[in-house]
């Protein structure tokens, strides 16, 4: 069980309304959604119900004309351009379906990427970020030096997924957003990856919002939310 400080919210979504095109019917209408510090929440829901759109809004990838989203006490919607990008790398770790690794860079270089762009993440990664990256990779099951130094594109899907998780976790961002990162894995690999991810979030103190339509994965989370109950637009 994660240590949850219910007084300190890492994520606060209030009266959010979002449509992909101005004038279209909104895909998201959320009155209130919050995550406490260190809390691990499983958000499930059918295909097309707005899960990925919600994560994009929280990450500040899309603009929110109505409502507010605060992450670690900052209203993401109030940040513009480069400031929003800097905020994202400082405070949020992302694990998406396609992992978004830089294919020609090594596994280790990919994990260290947030530390290159964020002094905060670098400082929070300890005296030697490289050692932290190697520790995270090791704990996520990637310890073979040949794999650690191999270009990301030469790794298997499961290995790439571990690299993406280590990259999200390095430097202990307050919030990890994971969008179906297990979709390409078999059942056994899904469960063990998820156990590792939850354990690592707990060890670095990050809250986790894990999105999936796969209900077999929801065990062991602090809270399970059904998006069709949270998202009134659905
Ligand atoms: N880039 C986009 N431009 C326009 N519409 C989009 C875009 N991305 C998603 N949508 C639409 O928004 C709605 C919600 O999609 P979203 O991807 O958020 O759902 P989801 O619950 O994550 O689905 P899945 O489980 O299949 O990934 C859908 O109707 C989808 O067609």
Coordinates of C-alpha atoms and ligand atoms in Angstrom, one line a residue:
X1 CA 0.0 0.0 0.0
X2 CA 1.4 3.4 -1.0
X3 CA 1.9 6.1 1.7
X4 CA -0.9 8.5 0.8
X5 CA -1.0 12.0 2.2
X6 CA -4.6 12.9 1.5
X7 CA -4.0 16.5 2.5
X8 CA -1.7 17.1 -0.4
X9 CA -3.2 16.7 -3.8
X10 CA -0.8 16.1 -6.7
X11 CA -3.5 16.4 -9.3
X12 CA -6.7 18.4 -9.2
X13 CA -9.0 18.5 -12.1
X14 CA -12.0 20.9 -11.7
X15 CA -14.9 21.6 -14.0
X16 CA -13.0 20.5 -17.1
X17 CA -14.7 20.5 -20.5
X18 CA -12.8 19.6 -23.6
X19 CA -13.7 19.1 -27.3
X20 CA -11.1 18.3 -29.9
X21 CA -12.6 21.0 -32.2
X22 CA -14.3 24.2 -31.2
X23 CA -18.0 23.8 -31.4
X24 CA -17.9 20.0 -31.3
X25 CA -19.6 18.0 -28.6
X26 CA -17.1 17.7 -25.7
X27 CA -15.3 14.4 -25.3
X28 CA -14.6 15.3 -21.6
X29 CA -16.8 16.8 -19.0
X30 CA -15.3 16.2 -15.6
X31 CA -16.5 18.0 -12.5
X32 CA -13.8 16.9 -10.1
X33 CA -10.9 14.4 -10.1
X34 CA -8.0 14.4 -7.7
X35 CA -5.0 12.3 -6.9
X36 CA -3.3 12.5 -3.5
X37 CA 0.5 12.5 -3.1
X38 CA 1.8 9.0 -3.8
X39 CA -1.6 7.6 -4.6
X40 CA -1.9 4.9 -7.3
X41 CA -5.1 5.1 -9.3
X42 CA -6.3 2.8 -12.0
X43 CA -8.6 4.5 -14.5
X44 CA -10.6 2.1 -16.7
X45 CA -13.1 2.6 -19.4
X46 CA -14.2 1.5 -22.9
X47 CA -12.4 2.5 -26.1
X48 CA -13.2 6.0 -27.1
X49 CA -14.4 7.2 -23.7
X50 CA -11.7 9.9 -23.4
X51 CA -9.0 8.3 -21.3
X52 CA -6.1 9.3 -23.6
X53 CA -7.6 12.7 -24.1
X54 CA -7.7 13.2 -20.3
X55 CA -4.0 12.3 -20.0
X56 CA -3.1 14.6 -22.8
X57 CA -5.0 17.4 -21.0
X58 CA -3.3 16.7 -17.7
X59 CA 0.1 16.6 -19.4
X60 CA -0.6 20.0 -21.0
X61 CA -0.3 18.6 -24.5
X62 CA -3.7 20.0 -25.4
X63 CA -5.1 23.4 -24.4
X64 CA -8.1 23.5 -22.0
X65 CA -10.4 26.4 -22.7
X66 CA -12.8 25.4 -19.8
X67 CA -12.0 24.4 -16.2
X68 CA -8.6 23.9 -14.5
X69 CA -6.0 21.2 -14.1
X70 CA -3.4 21.7 -11.4
X71 CA -0.4 19.4 -11.1
X72 CA 1.7 19.8 -7.9
X73 CA -0.1 23.0 -7.1
X74 CA 0.4 24.7 -10.6
X75 CA -2.4 25.4 -13.0
X76 CA -1.1 23.7 -16.1
X77 CA -3.5 25.7 -18.4
X78 CA -2.0 29.0 -17.3
X79 CA 1.4 28.0 -18.6
X80 CA 2.3 28.9 -22.2
X81 CA 4.6 27.3 -24.7
X82 CA 8.1 26.6 -23.4
X83 CA 7.0 27.1 -19.8
X84 CA 4.5 24.3 -20.1
X85 CA 7.1 22.0 -21.7
X86 CA 9.5 22.8 -18.9
X87 CA 6.8 22.2 -16.2
X88 CA 6.0 18.8 -17.8
X89 CA 9.5 17.5 -17.8
X90 CA 10.1 18.9 -14.2
X91 CA 6.9 17.3 -12.6
X92 CA 5.4 14.6 -14.8
X93 CA 6.7 11.2 -16.1
X94 CA 5.0 9.9 -19.1
X95 CA 4.6 6.3 -20.3
X96 CA 2.6 6.0 -23.5
X97 CA 1.5 3.1 -25.6
X98 CA 4.2 3.7 -28.2
X99 CA 6.9 4.5 -25.6
X100 CA 8.3 7.4 -27.7
X101 CA 11.9 6.4 -27.1
X102 CA 14.6 8.0 -29.3
X103 CA 15.4 4.9 -31.4
X104 CA 19.1 5.5 -32.2
X105 CA 20.0 6.4 -28.6
X106 CA 20.9 3.7 -26.1
X107 CA 18.5 2.5 -23.4
X108 CA 20.6 4.4 -20.8
X109 CA 20.6 7.7 -22.8
X110 CA 16.9 7.4 -23.2
X111 CA 16.4 7.0 -19.4
X112 CA 18.7 10.0 -18.7
X113 CA 16.8 12.3 -21.2
X114 CA 14.6 14.0 -18.5
X115 CA 17.8 14.8 -16.6
X116 CA 19.2 16.5 -19.7
X117 CA 16.2 18.8 -20.0
X118 CA 15.3 19.4 -16.3
X119 CA 17.7 20.5 -13.6
X120 CA 15.0 19.6 -11.1
X121 CA 14.9 16.0 -12.3
X122 CA 18.7 15.9 -12.5
X123 CA 19.0 17.1 -8.9
X124 CA 16.4 14.7 -7.7
X125 CA 18.1 11.8 -9.4
X126 CA 20.9 11.9 -6.8
X127 CA 24.6 12.7 -7.0
X128 CA 25.1 10.6 -10.1
X129 CA 22.0 10.4 -12.3
X130 CA 23.7 7.7 -14.4
X131 CA 23.9 5.4 -11.4
X132 CA 20.2 6.2 -10.6
X133 CA 19.3 5.3 -14.3
X134 CA 21.2 2.0 -14.0
X135 CA 19.6 1.2 -10.7
X136 CA 16.1 1.8 -12.1
X137 CA 16.8 -0.2 -15.2
X138 CA 18.2 -3.0 -13.0
X139 CA 15.1 -3.0 -10.8
X140 CA 12.9 -3.0 -13.8
X141 CA 14.7 -6.2 -15.0
X142 CA 17.3 -4.6 -17.5
X143 CA 20.7 -5.2 -16.0
X144 CA 22.6 -6.7 -18.9
X145 CA 25.2 -4.1 -19.9
X146 CA 24.9 -5.0 -23.6
X147 CA 21.1 -4.2 -23.4
X148 CA 21.6 -1.0 -21.4
X149 CA 24.0 0.3 -24.1
X150 CA 22.1 -1.0 -27.1
X151 CA 20.1 1.4 -29.3
X152 CA 16.4 1.5 -28.2
X153 CA 15.3 0.3 -31.6
X154 CA 17.1 -3.0 -31.2
X155 CA 15.3 -3.9 -27.9
X156 CA 12.1 -6.0 -27.7
X157 CA 8.8 -4.4 -27.0
X158 CA 8.9 -5.5 -23.3
X159 CA 12.4 -4.2 -22.9
X160 CA 11.5 -0.8 -24.5
X161 CA 8.6 -0.6 -22.1
X162 CA 10.9 -1.0 -19.2
X163 CA 13.2 1.7 -20.6
X164 CA 10.1 4.0 -20.9
X165 CA 9.1 3.3 -17.3
X166 CA 12.6 4.0 -16.0
X167 CA 12.7 7.3 -18.0
X168 CA 9.3 8.3 -16.5
X169 CA 10.5 7.5 -12.9
X170 CA 14.0 9.0 -12.9
X171 CA 14.3 12.2 -10.8
X172 CA 11.0 11.3 -9.0
X173 CA 8.4 13.5 -10.7
X174 CA 5.3 14.0 -8.6
X175 CA 3.0 12.4 -11.1
X176 CA 3.4 9.4 -13.5
X177 CA 0.9 9.2 -16.3
X178 CA 0.7 5.7 -18.0
X179 CA -1.5 5.1 -21.0
X180 CA -2.0 1.4 -21.7
X181 CA 1.7 0.7 -21.5
X182 CA 1.1 -3.0 -21.3
X183 CA -1.1 -3.4 -24.4
X184 CA 1.7 -5.1 -26.4
X185 CA 2.6 -7.6 -23.7
X186 CA 1.4 -11.1 -22.9
X187 CA -0.5 -11.7 -19.6
X188 CA 2.4 -12.8 -17.5
X189 CA 4.6 -10.0 -18.6
X190 CA 1.8 -7.5 -18.0
X191 CA 1.4 -8.5 -14.4
X192 CA 5.1 -8.5 -13.6
X193 CA 5.6 -5.1 -15.3
X194 CA 2.7 -3.6 -13.4
X195 CA 4.0 -4.9 -10.1
X196 CA 7.4 -3.3 -10.8
X197 CA 5.9 0.0 -11.9
X198 CA 3.8 0.2 -8.7
X199 CA 6.7 -0.7 -6.5
X200 CA 9.0 1.8 -8.1
X201 CA 6.4 4.6 -7.9
X202 CA 6.1 3.8 -4.2
X203 CA 9.9 3.9 -3.8
X204 CA 10.4 7.2 -5.5
X205 CA 7.1 8.7 -4.0
X206 CA 5.4 9.4 -7.3
X207 CA 1.6 9.3 -7.7
X208 CA 0.5 7.0 -10.6
X209 CA -2.5 7.5 -12.9
X210 CA -2.7 4.3 -14.9
X211 CA -5.1 4.1 -17.7
X212 CA -6.4 0.8 -19.2
X213 CA -9.5 -0.9 -20.4
X214 CA -8.0 -4.2 -19.1
X215 CA -9.8 -5.0 -15.8
X216 CA -7.4 -7.9 -15.1
X217 CA -4.8 -5.3 -14.2
X218 CA -6.7 -3.3 -11.6
X219 CA -5.6 -5.3 -8.5
X220 CA -3.2 -3.7 -6.1
X221 CA -4.1 -0.1 -6.9
X222 CA -5.2 2.3 -4.1
X223 CA -8.3 3.3 -6.1
X224 CA -10.1 2.1 -9.2
X225 CA -12.1 4.7 -11.2
X226 CA -14.5 4.1 -14.0
X227 CA -14.2 6.9 -16.6
X228 CA -17.8 6.6 -17.5
X229 CA -18.7 7.7 -14.0
X230 CA -16.1 10.5 -13.9
X231 CA -16.6 11.8 -17.4
X232 CA -20.1 13.1 -17.8
X233 CA -19.7 13.6 -21.5
X234 CA -19.6 9.8 -22.1
Ligands
LIG1 N1 -6.2 13.9 -32.0 C1 -7.5 13.8 -32.1 N2 -8.2 14.6 -32.9 C2 -9.6 14.5 -32.9 N3 -10.3 13.6 -32.2 C3 -9.6 12.8 -31.4 C4 -8.2 12.8 -31.3 N4 -7.8 11.9 -30.4 C5 -8.9 11.3 -29.9 N5 -10.0 11.8 -30.5 C6 -11.4 11.4 -30.3 O1 -11.7 11.7 -28.9 C7 -12.6 10.6 -28.4 C8 -11.9 10.0 -27.2 O2 -10.7 9.3 -27.6 P1 -9.6 8.8 -26.6 O3 -8.4 8.3 -27.4 O4 -9.3 9.8 -25.6 O5 -10.3 7.5 -26.0 P2 -9.7 6.3 -25.1 O6 -10.7 6.1 -24.0 O7 -8.3 6.6 -24.7 O8 -9.8 5.2 -26.2 P3 -8.8 3.9 -26.3 O9 -9.1 3.0 -25.1 O10 -9.3 3.2 -27.6 O11 -7.4 4.3 -26.4 C9 -12.8 9.6 -29.5 O12 -14.1 9.9 -30.1 C10 -11.7 10.0 -30.5 O13 -12.1 9.7 -31.8

